[in-house]
């Protein structure tokens, strides 16, 4: 039995790793932005998106540098970045699954750790963005690793992982800040000692990067953060609603019971179980308090900031929700089964706990996979792993290729695929990589059909050679502007109804 238990971490690692390698790369548009930065670094152009333009359009410098390192030993500028990213993410998620299991053991709630490891291994919000090439898997590994090592009093290692987290994505400051505050309070209370090497482990690498970013780009804050705040039009409650829907369906039970019932019941059931789990954690180790607060601080901050909630924004709190909820389920049902009136045999109690805490969540999440996706490789994959839009942009890249020269500027609202496959100079109409776009936003609401619309004056003033846009982005503005109609010809229309569009439109300057 002990030998079998010792093999569990390996099993969880291999399960999570395999669940990412089986679907194959289904790369998301934003990932290609990171890949282009990495390729430009390898080409000697520097940390730039468009050569010669010092703009920090990525929020993940560490992940970019990992792609550089992987690319350097795998073909240089011709490296297969989507496959390399998937490999890195599969390794990261495998380690996260192991850490969740170990975290459950730390709290003497091993079954909850098993359930969380199984859930994370196949969860759509985990697998989709791993195979999608985003930095999400690395972010989660660093957050969970930092938490586990802080709980086990390995402060220096936790601080080092925290420093890496800060270099992987800015929002990691939420958990890093909570843990740092908790440790500082314990130092003030003489419960812990503050060592210089712990401080160095936490701040050295971020100081180096932010110093370089300030020198290179003029600010340590990624340009893309500012751009997203201006370009998207959102209702004030939109972020909160999306987050509540997510927190109410961590195991995606809406597929079985319908969205309304799943969300309504989930908003009652899961916070209750999470509270029970957090209480059990706190009784065992008071340091767990700030870690269990993290998902709710994340919800609060993102609800107030109200950015456009991309699907991958929903992933970082998920492993903490998994282990908190499942720990609550284990503690609650263990107490219920122990009541005299139940008189359940021991083996039946154990079987029911395994079913409720580990098997049902795992099977339910696995049920959200599809054996034969309707696009991309014919391999099993989460239904959420949708990248049809990226495939259309690859077609657009092929269409414009004959018209590209060394001086061509291509304007687009989604720039990842086009920038990666054409290598043209990109005018990013959202402004993530093009600071000249910022002054054109926010845009008058009359131009919006969906949450994004292209500013007509941006195209007219900048005069790009090619414009590739979903029709819905310019329906009420750019495509009705007589100046644009006079200056540009329709080169191609790729049929699609994504986002309610009447195709993907490719225009060329007359």
GROMACS .gro file of C-alpha atoms in nm:
model
  510
    1UNK     CA    1   0.000   0.000   0.000
    2UNK     CA    2   0.281   0.240   0.091
    3UNK     CA    3   0.455   0.160  -0.237
    4UNK     CA    4   0.134   0.240  -0.426
    5UNK     CA    5   0.100   0.568  -0.237
    6UNK     CA    6   0.457   0.663  -0.328
    7UNK     CA    7   0.368   0.616  -0.695
    8UNK     CA    8   0.071   0.855  -0.680
    9UNK     CA    9   0.275   1.171  -0.754
   10UNK     CA   10   0.418   1.004  -1.065
   11UNK     CA   11   0.069   0.899  -1.171
   12UNK     CA   12  -0.068   1.252  -1.134
   13UNK     CA   13   0.226   1.398  -1.324
   14UNK     CA   14   0.187   1.154  -1.612
   15UNK     CA   15  -0.190   1.199  -1.623
   16UNK     CA   16  -0.165   1.577  -1.650
   17UNK     CA   17   0.126   1.558  -1.893
   18UNK     CA   18  -0.056   1.311  -2.119
   19UNK     CA   19  -0.381   1.511  -2.109
   20UNK     CA   20  -0.191   1.797  -2.275
   21UNK     CA   21   0.017   1.601  -2.522
   22UNK     CA   22  -0.275   1.398  -2.659
   23UNK     CA   23  -0.476   1.693  -2.806
   24UNK     CA   24  -0.169   1.849  -2.967
   25UNK     CA   25  -0.114   2.225  -3.009
   26UNK     CA   26  -0.430   2.433  -3.049
   27UNK     CA   27  -0.254   2.764  -3.029
   28UNK     CA   28  -0.438   3.079  -2.922
   29UNK     CA   29  -0.380   3.414  -3.095
   30UNK     CA   30  -0.219   3.585  -2.796
   31UNK     CA   31   0.044   3.311  -2.771
   32UNK     CA   32   0.177   3.401  -3.113
   33UNK     CA   33   0.254   3.751  -2.983
   34UNK     CA   34   0.490   3.598  -2.726
   35UNK     CA   35   0.639   3.371  -2.992
   36UNK     CA   36   0.710   3.669  -3.218
   37UNK     CA   37   0.890   3.849  -2.936
   38UNK     CA   38   1.097   3.534  -2.876
   39UNK     CA   39   1.178   3.497  -3.245
   40UNK     CA   40   1.285   3.861  -3.274
   41UNK     CA   41   1.518   3.819  -2.977
   42UNK     CA   42   1.672   3.513  -3.140
   43UNK     CA   43   1.707   3.709  -3.466
   44UNK     CA   44   1.907   3.977  -3.285
   45UNK     CA   45   1.633   4.241  -3.310
   46UNK     CA   46   1.597   4.274  -2.932
   47UNK     CA   47   1.294   4.251  -2.706
   48UNK     CA   48   1.055   4.398  -2.965
   49UNK     CA   49   0.740   4.304  -3.152
   50UNK     CA   50   0.806   4.521  -3.457
   51UNK     CA   51   1.182   4.549  -3.520
   52UNK     CA   52   1.306   4.894  -3.429
   53UNK     CA   53   1.006   4.976  -3.207
   54UNK     CA   54   1.069   4.944  -2.832
   55UNK     CA   55   0.721   4.852  -2.708
   56UNK     CA   56   0.646   4.608  -2.426
   57UNK     CA   57   0.333   4.443  -2.564
   58UNK     CA   58   0.359   4.123  -2.363
   59UNK     CA   59   0.277   4.082  -1.994
   60UNK     CA   60   0.492   3.769  -1.957
   61UNK     CA   61   0.866   3.842  -1.988
   62UNK     CA   62   0.976   3.522  -1.812
   63UNK     CA   63   0.769   3.299  -2.038
   64UNK     CA   64   0.905   3.487  -2.339
   65UNK     CA   65   1.262   3.424  -2.224
   66UNK     CA   66   1.182   3.055  -2.167
   67UNK     CA   67   1.062   3.040  -2.528
   68UNK     CA   68   1.388   3.207  -2.632
   69UNK     CA   69   1.590   2.946  -2.444
   70UNK     CA   70   1.385   2.660  -2.586
   71UNK     CA   71   1.405   2.806  -2.934
   72UNK     CA   72   1.781   2.852  -2.914
   73UNK     CA   73   1.827   2.475  -2.890
   74UNK     CA   74   1.542   2.385  -3.126
   75UNK     CA   75   1.601   2.568  -3.451
   76UNK     CA   76   1.648   2.931  -3.357
   77UNK     CA   77   1.407   3.160  -3.542
   78UNK     CA   78   1.260   2.853  -3.714
   79UNK     CA   79   1.187   2.676  -3.385
   80UNK     CA   80   0.841   2.514  -3.349
   81UNK     CA   81   0.722   2.751  -3.078
   82UNK     CA   82   0.366   2.614  -3.046
   83UNK     CA   83   0.502   2.265  -2.976
   84UNK     CA   84   0.769   2.398  -2.740
   85UNK     CA   85   0.510   2.597  -2.545
   86UNK     CA   86   0.284   2.295  -2.518
   87UNK     CA   87   0.575   2.086  -2.382
   88UNK     CA   88   0.669   2.348  -2.123
   89UNK     CA   89   0.307   2.382  -2.016
   90UNK     CA   90   0.253   2.006  -1.994
   91UNK     CA   91   0.554   1.976  -1.764
   92UNK     CA   92   0.433   2.271  -1.554
   93UNK     CA   93   0.080   2.134  -1.515
   94UNK     CA   94   0.215   1.791  -1.426
   95UNK     CA   95   0.414   1.946  -1.142
   96UNK     CA   96   0.110   2.149  -1.032
   97UNK     CA   97  -0.095   1.829  -1.003
   98UNK     CA   98   0.176   1.678  -0.781
   99UNK     CA   99   0.187   1.989  -0.563
  100UNK     CA  100  -0.191   1.986  -0.515
  101UNK     CA  101  -0.168   1.627  -0.397
  102UNK     CA  102   0.113   1.717  -0.158
  103UNK     CA  103  -0.082   2.016  -0.030
  104UNK     CA  104  -0.373   1.787   0.057
  105UNK     CA  105  -0.134   1.559   0.244
  106UNK     CA  106   0.008   1.855   0.432
  107UNK     CA  107  -0.337   1.930   0.571
  108UNK     CA  108  -0.412   1.563   0.649
  109UNK     CA  109  -0.680   1.574   0.381
  110UNK     CA  110  -0.509   1.347   0.133
  111UNK     CA  111  -0.827   1.254  -0.052
  112UNK     CA  112  -0.893   1.622  -0.124
  113UNK     CA  113  -0.539   1.648  -0.260
  114UNK     CA  114  -0.603   1.347  -0.482
  115UNK     CA  115  -0.930   1.498  -0.603
  116UNK     CA  116  -0.768   1.835  -0.677
  117UNK     CA  117  -0.478   1.669  -0.863
  118UNK     CA  118  -0.720   1.465  -1.075
  119UNK     CA  119  -0.941   1.765  -1.144
  120UNK     CA  120  -0.649   1.988  -1.244
  121UNK     CA  121  -0.512   1.720  -1.475
  122UNK     CA  122  -0.814   1.726  -1.707
  123UNK     CA  123  -0.988   2.058  -1.633
  124UNK     CA  124  -1.079   2.246  -1.950
  125UNK     CA  125  -0.952   2.576  -1.811
  126UNK     CA  126  -0.619   2.411  -1.745
  127UNK     CA  127  -0.567   2.199  -2.056
  128UNK     CA  128  -0.706   2.450  -2.308
  129UNK     CA  129  -0.452   2.719  -2.236
  130UNK     CA  130  -0.166   2.475  -2.194
  131UNK     CA  131  -0.214   2.344  -2.546
  132UNK     CA  132  -0.305   2.698  -2.649
  133UNK     CA  133   0.052   2.807  -2.580
  134UNK     CA  134  -0.022   3.068  -2.313
  135UNK     CA  135   0.183   3.127  -1.999
  136UNK     CA  136  -0.111   3.027  -1.776
  137UNK     CA  137   0.031   2.687  -1.678
  138UNK     CA  138   0.358   2.844  -1.563
  139UNK     CA  139   0.168   3.111  -1.368
  140UNK     CA  140  -0.035   2.848  -1.184
  141UNK     CA  141   0.269   2.628  -1.113
  142UNK     CA  142   0.452   2.922  -0.955
  143UNK     CA  143   0.150   3.028  -0.748
  144UNK     CA  144   0.077   2.677  -0.620
  145UNK     CA  145   0.446   2.604  -0.565
  146UNK     CA  146   0.497   2.929  -0.375
  147UNK     CA  147   0.194   2.847  -0.159
  148UNK     CA  148   0.302   2.491  -0.083
  149UNK     CA  149   0.656   2.586   0.010
  150UNK     CA  150   0.535   2.871   0.228
  151UNK     CA  151   0.299   2.632   0.408
  152UNK     CA  152   0.589   2.391   0.465
  153UNK     CA  153   0.806   2.676   0.597
  154UNK     CA  154   1.056   2.677   0.311
  155UNK     CA  155   1.043   3.053   0.287
  156UNK     CA  156   1.347   3.111   0.066
  157UNK     CA  157   1.218   2.877  -0.203
  158UNK     CA  158   0.870   3.029  -0.176
  159UNK     CA  159   1.021   3.377  -0.215
  160UNK     CA  160   1.218   3.273  -0.522
  161UNK     CA  161   0.908   3.123  -0.686
  162UNK     CA  162   0.723   3.443  -0.599
  163UNK     CA  163   0.988   3.646  -0.782
  164UNK     CA  164   0.948   3.426  -1.089
  165UNK     CA  165   0.570   3.461  -1.066
  166UNK     CA  166   0.600   3.840  -1.073
  167UNK     CA  167   0.803   3.809  -1.393
  168UNK     CA  168   0.548   3.577  -1.550
  169UNK     CA  169   0.236   3.790  -1.509
  170UNK     CA  170   0.158   4.109  -1.315
  171UNK     CA  171  -0.162   3.984  -1.149
  172UNK     CA  172   0.042   3.733  -0.947
  173UNK     CA  173   0.114   4.025  -0.713
  174UNK     CA  174  -0.222   3.947  -0.549
  175UNK     CA  175  -0.107   3.618  -0.396
  176UNK     CA  176   0.256   3.723  -0.362
  177UNK     CA  177   0.139   4.028  -0.167
  178UNK     CA  178  -0.087   3.825   0.063
  179UNK     CA  179   0.188   3.578   0.150
  180UNK     CA  180   0.450   3.851   0.193
  181UNK     CA  181   0.214   4.041   0.423
  182UNK     CA  182   0.144   3.730   0.629
  183UNK     CA  183   0.514   3.658   0.664
  184UNK     CA  184   0.591   4.019   0.760
  185UNK     CA  185   0.323   4.015   1.031
  186UNK     CA  186   0.471   3.694   1.169
  187UNK     CA  187   0.814   3.858   1.173
  188UNK     CA  188   0.672   4.151   1.370
  189UNK     CA  189   0.515   3.906   1.615
  190UNK     CA  190   0.850   3.727   1.653
  191UNK     CA  191   0.697   3.409   1.512
  192UNK     CA  192   0.936   3.411   1.217
  193UNK     CA  193   1.274   3.562   1.140
  194UNK     CA  194   1.342   3.789   0.846
  195UNK     CA  195   1.652   3.676   0.662
  196UNK     CA  196   1.833   3.887   0.407
  197UNK     CA  197   1.857   3.604   0.159
  198UNK     CA  198   1.475   3.567   0.166
  199UNK     CA  199   1.441   3.932   0.067
  200UNK     CA  200   1.703   3.893  -0.206
  201UNK     CA  201   1.528   3.582  -0.338
  202UNK     CA  202   1.205   3.782  -0.368
  203UNK     CA  203   1.321   4.115  -0.511
  204UNK     CA  204   1.647   4.065  -0.702
  205UNK     CA  205   1.513   3.928  -1.031
  206UNK     CA  206   1.209   4.162  -1.045
  207UNK     CA  207   1.437   4.462  -0.981
  208UNK     CA  208   1.665   4.356  -1.265
  209UNK     CA  209   1.375   4.310  -1.505
  210UNK     CA  210   1.185   4.624  -1.409
  211UNK     CA  211   1.505   4.825  -1.429
  212UNK     CA  212   1.568   4.691  -1.779
  213UNK     CA  213   1.204   4.747  -1.881
  214UNK     CA  214   1.213   5.108  -1.762
  215UNK     CA  215   1.535   5.170  -1.955
  216UNK     CA  216   1.423   4.985  -2.268
  217UNK     CA  217   1.055   5.075  -2.288
  218UNK     CA  218   1.025   5.385  -2.069
  219UNK     CA  219   0.804   5.208  -1.814
  220UNK     CA  220   0.801   4.873  -1.632
  221UNK     CA  221   0.425   4.847  -1.690
  222UNK     CA  222   0.341   4.649  -2.005
  223UNK     CA  223   0.198   4.872  -2.273
  224UNK     CA  224  -0.075   4.618  -2.338
  225UNK     CA  225  -0.229   4.679  -1.994
  226UNK     CA  226  -0.304   5.042  -2.080
  227UNK     CA  227  -0.425   4.954  -2.427
  228UNK     CA  228  -0.685   4.703  -2.307
  229UNK     CA  229  -0.833   4.958  -2.068
  230UNK     CA  230  -0.915   5.195  -2.352
  231UNK     CA  231  -1.007   4.979  -2.649
  232UNK     CA  232  -1.281   4.759  -2.506
  233UNK     CA  233  -1.634   4.873  -2.424
  234UNK     CA  234  -1.782   4.690  -2.124
  235UNK     CA  235  -2.079   4.725  -1.893
  236UNK     CA  236  -1.967   4.800  -1.534
  237UNK     CA  237  -2.101   4.471  -1.399
  238UNK     CA  238  -1.975   4.252  -1.685
  239UNK     CA  239  -1.657   4.132  -1.516
  240UNK     CA  240  -1.834   4.048  -1.191
  241UNK     CA  241  -2.103   3.845  -1.365
  242UNK     CA  242  -1.850   3.645  -1.564
  243UNK     CA  243  -1.643   3.572  -1.254
  244UNK     CA  244  -1.944   3.465  -1.049
  245UNK     CA  245  -2.051   3.229  -1.326
  246UNK     CA  246  -1.706   3.075  -1.323
  247UNK     CA  247  -1.678   3.046  -0.945
  248UNK     CA  248  -2.022   2.882  -0.935
  249UNK     CA  249  -1.925   2.614  -1.191
  250UNK     CA  250  -1.563   2.508  -1.114
  251UNK     CA  251  -1.639   2.149  -1.216
  252UNK     CA  252  -1.849   2.260  -1.515
  253UNK     CA  253  -2.171   2.102  -1.387
  254UNK     CA  254  -2.372   2.340  -1.605
  255UNK     CA  255  -2.340   2.086  -1.885
  256UNK     CA  256  -2.553   1.844  -1.684
  257UNK     CA  257  -2.799   2.071  -1.507
  258UNK     CA  258  -2.819   2.378  -1.726
  259UNK     CA  259  -2.649   2.711  -1.665
  260UNK     CA  260  -2.919   2.872  -1.451
  261UNK     CA  261  -2.954   2.584  -1.204
  262UNK     CA  262  -2.579   2.513  -1.191
  263UNK     CA  263  -2.489   2.875  -1.124
  264UNK     CA  264  -2.768   2.927  -0.870
  265UNK     CA  265  -2.687   2.615  -0.672
  266UNK     CA  266  -2.313   2.659  -0.716
  267UNK     CA  267  -2.319   3.006  -0.562
  268UNK     CA  268  -2.455   2.845  -0.245
  269UNK     CA  269  -2.286   2.505  -0.239
  270UNK     CA  270  -1.928   2.579  -0.337
  271UNK     CA  271  -1.866   2.882  -0.112
  272UNK     CA  272  -2.005   2.676   0.178
  273UNK     CA  273  -1.776   2.381   0.105
  274UNK     CA  274  -1.483   2.617   0.047
  275UNK     CA  275  -1.545   2.777   0.385
  276UNK     CA  276  -1.551   2.434   0.552
  277UNK     CA  277  -1.229   2.342   0.374
  278UNK     CA  278  -1.058   2.670   0.461
  279UNK     CA  279  -1.157   2.622   0.826
  280UNK     CA  280  -1.000   2.274   0.825
  281UNK     CA  281  -0.684   2.413   0.668
  282UNK     CA  282  -0.664   2.698   0.919
  283UNK     CA  283  -0.702   2.465   1.217
  284UNK     CA  284  -0.406   2.267   1.088
  285UNK     CA  285  -0.190   2.560   0.970
  286UNK     CA  286  -0.285   2.924   1.022
  287UNK     CA  287  -0.061   3.028   0.731
  288UNK     CA  288  -0.324   2.883   0.499
  289UNK     CA  289  -0.557   3.177   0.567
  290UNK     CA  290  -0.402   3.416   0.316
  291UNK     CA  291  -0.371   3.143   0.055
  292UNK     CA  292  -0.740   3.055   0.088
  293UNK     CA  293  -0.828   3.425   0.064
  294UNK     CA  294  -0.654   3.454  -0.273
  295UNK     CA  295  -0.941   3.340  -0.503
  296UNK     CA  296  -1.177   3.589  -0.342
  297UNK     CA  297  -0.929   3.875  -0.360
  298UNK     CA  298  -0.878   3.783  -0.725
  299UNK     CA  299  -1.254   3.799  -0.784
  300UNK     CA  300  -1.283   4.133  -0.605
  301UNK     CA  301  -0.993   4.300  -0.788
  302UNK     CA  302  -1.095   4.182  -1.134
  303UNK     CA  303  -1.461   4.266  -1.072
  304UNK     CA  304  -1.366   4.623  -0.974
  305UNK     CA  305  -1.112   4.666  -1.254
  306UNK     CA  306  -1.365   4.511  -1.497
  307UNK     CA  307  -1.134   4.424  -1.785
  308UNK     CA  308  -1.258   4.217  -2.074
  309UNK     CA  309  -1.248   3.874  -1.905
  310UNK     CA  310  -1.063   3.652  -2.149
  311UNK     CA  311  -1.107   3.282  -2.074
  312UNK     CA  312  -0.752   3.242  -1.946
  313UNK     CA  313  -0.810   3.509  -1.680
  314UNK     CA  314  -1.035   3.256  -1.507
  315UNK     CA  315  -0.768   2.992  -1.454
  316UNK     CA  316  -0.528   3.113  -1.179
  317UNK     CA  317  -0.776   3.083  -0.888
  318UNK     CA  318  -0.899   2.744  -1.007
  319UNK     CA  319  -0.654   2.504  -0.835
  320UNK     CA  320  -0.714   2.684  -0.505
  321UNK     CA  321  -1.089   2.654  -0.554
  322UNK     CA  322  -1.047   2.286  -0.635
  323UNK     CA  323  -0.855   2.194  -0.324
  324UNK     CA  324  -1.057   2.423  -0.096
  325UNK     CA  325  -1.394   2.290  -0.214
  326UNK     CA  326  -1.285   1.927  -0.215
  327UNK     CA  327  -1.128   1.961   0.129
  328UNK     CA  328  -1.460   2.100   0.248
  329UNK     CA  329  -1.643   1.808   0.089
  330UNK     CA  330  -1.410   1.558   0.257
  331UNK     CA  331  -1.439   1.724   0.599
  332UNK     CA  332  -1.815   1.777   0.576
  333UNK     CA  333  -1.913   1.432   0.456
  334UNK     CA  334  -1.668   1.264   0.693
  335UNK     CA  335  -1.850   1.436   0.978
  336UNK     CA  336  -2.190   1.341   0.838
  337UNK     CA  337  -2.093   0.975   0.789
  338UNK     CA  338  -1.961   0.965   1.146
  339UNK     CA  339  -2.305   1.048   1.290
  340UNK     CA  340  -2.452   0.750   1.483
  341UNK     CA  341  -2.776   0.747   1.285
  342UNK     CA  342  -2.595   0.662   0.963
  343UNK     CA  343  -2.437   0.338   1.084
  344UNK     CA  344  -2.249   0.298   0.756
  345UNK     CA  345  -1.979   0.032   0.735
  346UNK     CA  346  -1.629   0.173   0.718
  347UNK     CA  347  -1.566   0.051   0.364
  348UNK     CA  348  -1.889   0.212   0.244
  349UNK     CA  349  -1.800   0.546   0.405
  350UNK     CA  350  -1.461   0.535   0.234
  351UNK     CA  351  -1.616   0.445  -0.099
  352UNK     CA  352  -1.868   0.728  -0.081
  353UNK     CA  353  -1.595   0.977   0.009
  354UNK     CA  354  -1.381   0.866  -0.283
  355UNK     CA  355  -1.682   0.897  -0.511
  356UNK     CA  356  -1.783   1.245  -0.392
  357UNK     CA  357  -1.439   1.402  -0.345
  358UNK     CA  358  -1.234   1.248  -0.625
  359UNK     CA  359  -1.425   1.054  -0.887
  360UNK     CA  360  -1.735   1.265  -0.958
  361UNK     CA  361  -1.541   1.594  -1.007
  362UNK     CA  362  -1.285   1.416  -1.226
  363UNK     CA  363  -1.542   1.236  -1.442
  364UNK     CA  364  -1.752   1.550  -1.476
  365UNK     CA  365  -1.455   1.753  -1.598
  366UNK     CA  366  -1.346   1.475  -1.830
  367UNK     CA  367  -1.698   1.465  -1.973
  368UNK     CA  368  -1.640   1.817  -2.106
  369UNK     CA  369  -1.387   1.675  -2.352
  370UNK     CA  370  -1.478   1.573  -2.705
  371UNK     CA  371  -1.330   1.274  -2.886
  372UNK     CA  372  -1.352   1.429  -3.232
  373UNK     CA  373  -1.331   1.812  -3.237
  374UNK     CA  374  -1.497   1.977  -3.536
  375UNK     CA  375  -1.179   2.165  -3.630
  376UNK     CA  376  -0.807   2.120  -3.588
  377UNK     CA  377  -0.640   1.784  -3.526
  378UNK     CA  378  -0.878   1.489  -3.492
  379UNK     CA  379  -0.767   1.409  -3.138
  380UNK     CA  380  -0.952   1.413  -2.805
  381UNK     CA  381  -0.951   1.763  -2.656
  382UNK     CA  382  -1.155   1.982  -2.421
  383UNK     CA  383  -1.458   2.128  -2.589
  384UNK     CA  384  -1.330   2.467  -2.474
  385UNK     CA  385  -1.012   2.427  -2.682
  386UNK     CA  386  -1.160   2.630  -2.965
  387UNK     CA  387  -0.918   2.794  -3.208
  388UNK     CA  388  -1.120   2.820  -3.527
  389UNK     CA  389  -1.053   3.194  -3.546
  390UNK     CA  390  -0.679   3.132  -3.541
  391UNK     CA  391  -0.713   2.889  -3.831
  392UNK     CA  392  -0.897   3.157  -4.029
  393UNK     CA  393  -0.621   3.407  -3.960
  394UNK     CA  394  -0.371   3.154  -4.093
  395UNK     CA  395  -0.570   3.151  -4.417
  396UNK     CA  396  -0.562   3.531  -4.419
  397UNK     CA  397  -0.184   3.522  -4.372
  398UNK     CA  398  -0.152   3.300  -4.679
  399UNK     CA  399  -0.372   3.534  -4.885
  400UNK     CA  400  -0.172   3.848  -4.803
  401UNK     CA  401   0.169   3.683  -4.834
  402UNK     CA  402   0.220   3.769  -5.206
  403UNK     CA  403   0.154   4.136  -5.132
  404UNK     CA  404   0.413   4.171  -4.857
  405UNK     CA  405   0.741   4.356  -4.893
  406UNK     CA  406   1.001   4.467  -4.643
  407UNK     CA  407   0.810   4.795  -4.594
  408UNK     CA  408   0.455   4.659  -4.571
  409UNK     CA  409   0.240   4.753  -4.273
  410UNK     CA  410  -0.053   4.526  -4.192
  411UNK     CA  411  -0.329   4.650  -3.962
  412UNK     CA  412  -0.537   4.405  -3.758
  413UNK     CA  413  -0.741   4.380  -3.440
  414UNK     CA  414  -0.615   4.030  -3.359
  415UNK     CA  415  -0.245   4.041  -3.438
  416UNK     CA  416  -0.093   3.721  -3.302
  417UNK     CA  417  -0.136   3.478  -3.592
  418UNK     CA  418  -0.089   3.745  -3.860
  419UNK     CA  419   0.224   3.881  -3.698
  420UNK     CA  420   0.377   3.538  -3.652
  421UNK     CA  421   0.303   3.397  -3.998
  422UNK     CA  422   0.357   3.708  -4.211
  423UNK     CA  423   0.641   3.873  -4.018
  424UNK     CA  424   0.511   4.205  -4.158
  425UNK     CA  425   0.522   4.524  -3.957
  426UNK     CA  426   0.198   4.517  -3.759
  427UNK     CA  427  -0.029   4.807  -3.676
  428UNK     CA  428  -0.215   4.670  -3.377
  429UNK     CA  429  -0.553   4.844  -3.384
  430UNK     CA  430  -0.619   4.746  -3.021
  431UNK     CA  431  -0.290   4.913  -2.931
  432UNK     CA  432  -0.123   4.624  -2.749
  433UNK     CA  433   0.194   4.659  -2.956
  434UNK     CA  434   0.129   4.994  -3.126
  435UNK     CA  435   0.136   5.297  -2.895
  436UNK     CA  436   0.021   5.522  -3.179
  437UNK     CA  437  -0.323   5.360  -3.147
  438UNK     CA  438  -0.383   5.470  -2.788
  439UNK     CA  439  -0.491   5.825  -2.862
  440UNK     CA  440  -0.783   5.701  -3.075
  441UNK     CA  441  -0.954   5.530  -2.781
  442UNK     CA  442  -1.194   5.523  -2.605
  443UNK     CA  443  -1.413   5.531  -2.912
  444UNK     CA  444  -1.768   5.662  -2.942
  445UNK     CA  445  -2.016   5.390  -2.841
  446UNK     CA  446  -2.201   5.427  -3.173
  447UNK     CA  447  -1.921   5.233  -3.348
  448UNK     CA  448  -1.957   4.921  -3.133
  449UNK     CA  449  -2.146   4.609  -3.231
  450UNK     CA  450  -1.951   4.388  -2.991
  451UNK     CA  451  -1.703   4.489  -2.718
  452UNK     CA  452  -1.441   4.606  -2.968
  453UNK     CA  453  -1.449   4.837  -3.268
  454UNK     CA  454  -1.170   4.981  -3.482
  455UNK     CA  455  -1.124   5.357  -3.476
  456UNK     CA  456  -1.172   5.479  -3.836
  457UNK     CA  457  -0.934   5.773  -3.787
  458UNK     CA  458  -0.656   5.534  -3.684
  459UNK     CA  459  -0.663   5.361  -4.023
  460UNK     CA  460  -0.705   5.682  -4.219
  461UNK     CA  461  -0.420   5.856  -4.036
  462UNK     CA  462  -0.173   5.564  -4.029
  463UNK     CA  463  -0.243   5.441  -4.386
  464UNK     CA  464  -0.151   5.072  -4.347
  465UNK     CA  465  -0.094   4.880  -4.671
  466UNK     CA  466  -0.324   4.594  -4.569
  467UNK     CA  467  -0.616   4.572  -4.326
  468UNK     CA  468  -0.740   4.237  -4.192
  469UNK     CA  469  -1.045   4.257  -3.967
  470UNK     CA  470  -1.349   4.065  -3.860
  471UNK     CA  471  -1.642   4.241  -4.027
  472UNK     CA  472  -1.810   4.311  -3.693
  473UNK     CA  473  -1.510   4.524  -3.581
  474UNK     CA  474  -1.581   4.782  -3.850
  475UNK     CA  475  -1.948   4.734  -3.932
  476UNK     CA  476  -2.073   5.061  -3.784
  477UNK     CA  477  -1.757   5.264  -3.831
  478UNK     CA  478  -1.459   5.190  -4.054
  479UNK     CA  479  -1.642   5.001  -4.327
  480UNK     CA  480  -1.897   5.281  -4.362
  481UNK     CA  481  -1.640   5.560  -4.364
  482UNK     CA  482  -1.625   5.717  -4.715
  483UNK     CA  483  -1.254   5.790  -4.672
  484UNK     CA  484  -1.181   5.421  -4.617
  485UNK     CA  485  -1.405   5.314  -4.906
  486UNK     CA  486  -1.223   5.557  -5.135
  487UNK     CA  487  -0.872   5.451  -5.033
  488UNK     CA  488  -0.903   5.071  -4.993
  489UNK     CA  489  -1.020   4.781  -5.210
  490UNK     CA  490  -1.160   4.454  -5.079
  491UNK     CA  491  -0.898   4.190  -5.156
  492UNK     CA  492  -1.070   3.887  -5.005
  493UNK     CA  493  -1.354   3.775  -4.780
  494UNK     CA  494  -1.314   3.461  -4.571
  495UNK     CA  495  -1.661   3.330  -4.477
  496UNK     CA  496  -1.729   3.305  -4.102
  497UNK     CA  497  -1.996   3.408  -3.853
  498UNK     CA  498  -1.762   3.419  -3.550
  499UNK     CA  499  -1.861   3.703  -3.312
  500UNK     CA  500  -2.165   3.758  -3.535
  501UNK     CA  501  -1.942   3.873  -3.821
  502UNK     CA  502  -2.027   3.856  -4.187
  503UNK     CA  503  -1.684   3.721  -4.269
  504UNK     CA  504  -1.319   3.810  -4.217
  505UNK     CA  505  -1.235   4.098  -4.453
  506UNK     CA  506  -0.899   4.170  -4.615
  507UNK     CA  507  -0.846   4.515  -4.767
  508UNK     CA  508  -0.553   4.648  -4.965
  509UNK     CA  509  -0.458   5.013  -5.011
  510UNK     CA  510  -0.526   5.140  -5.363
   0.00000   0.00000   0.00000
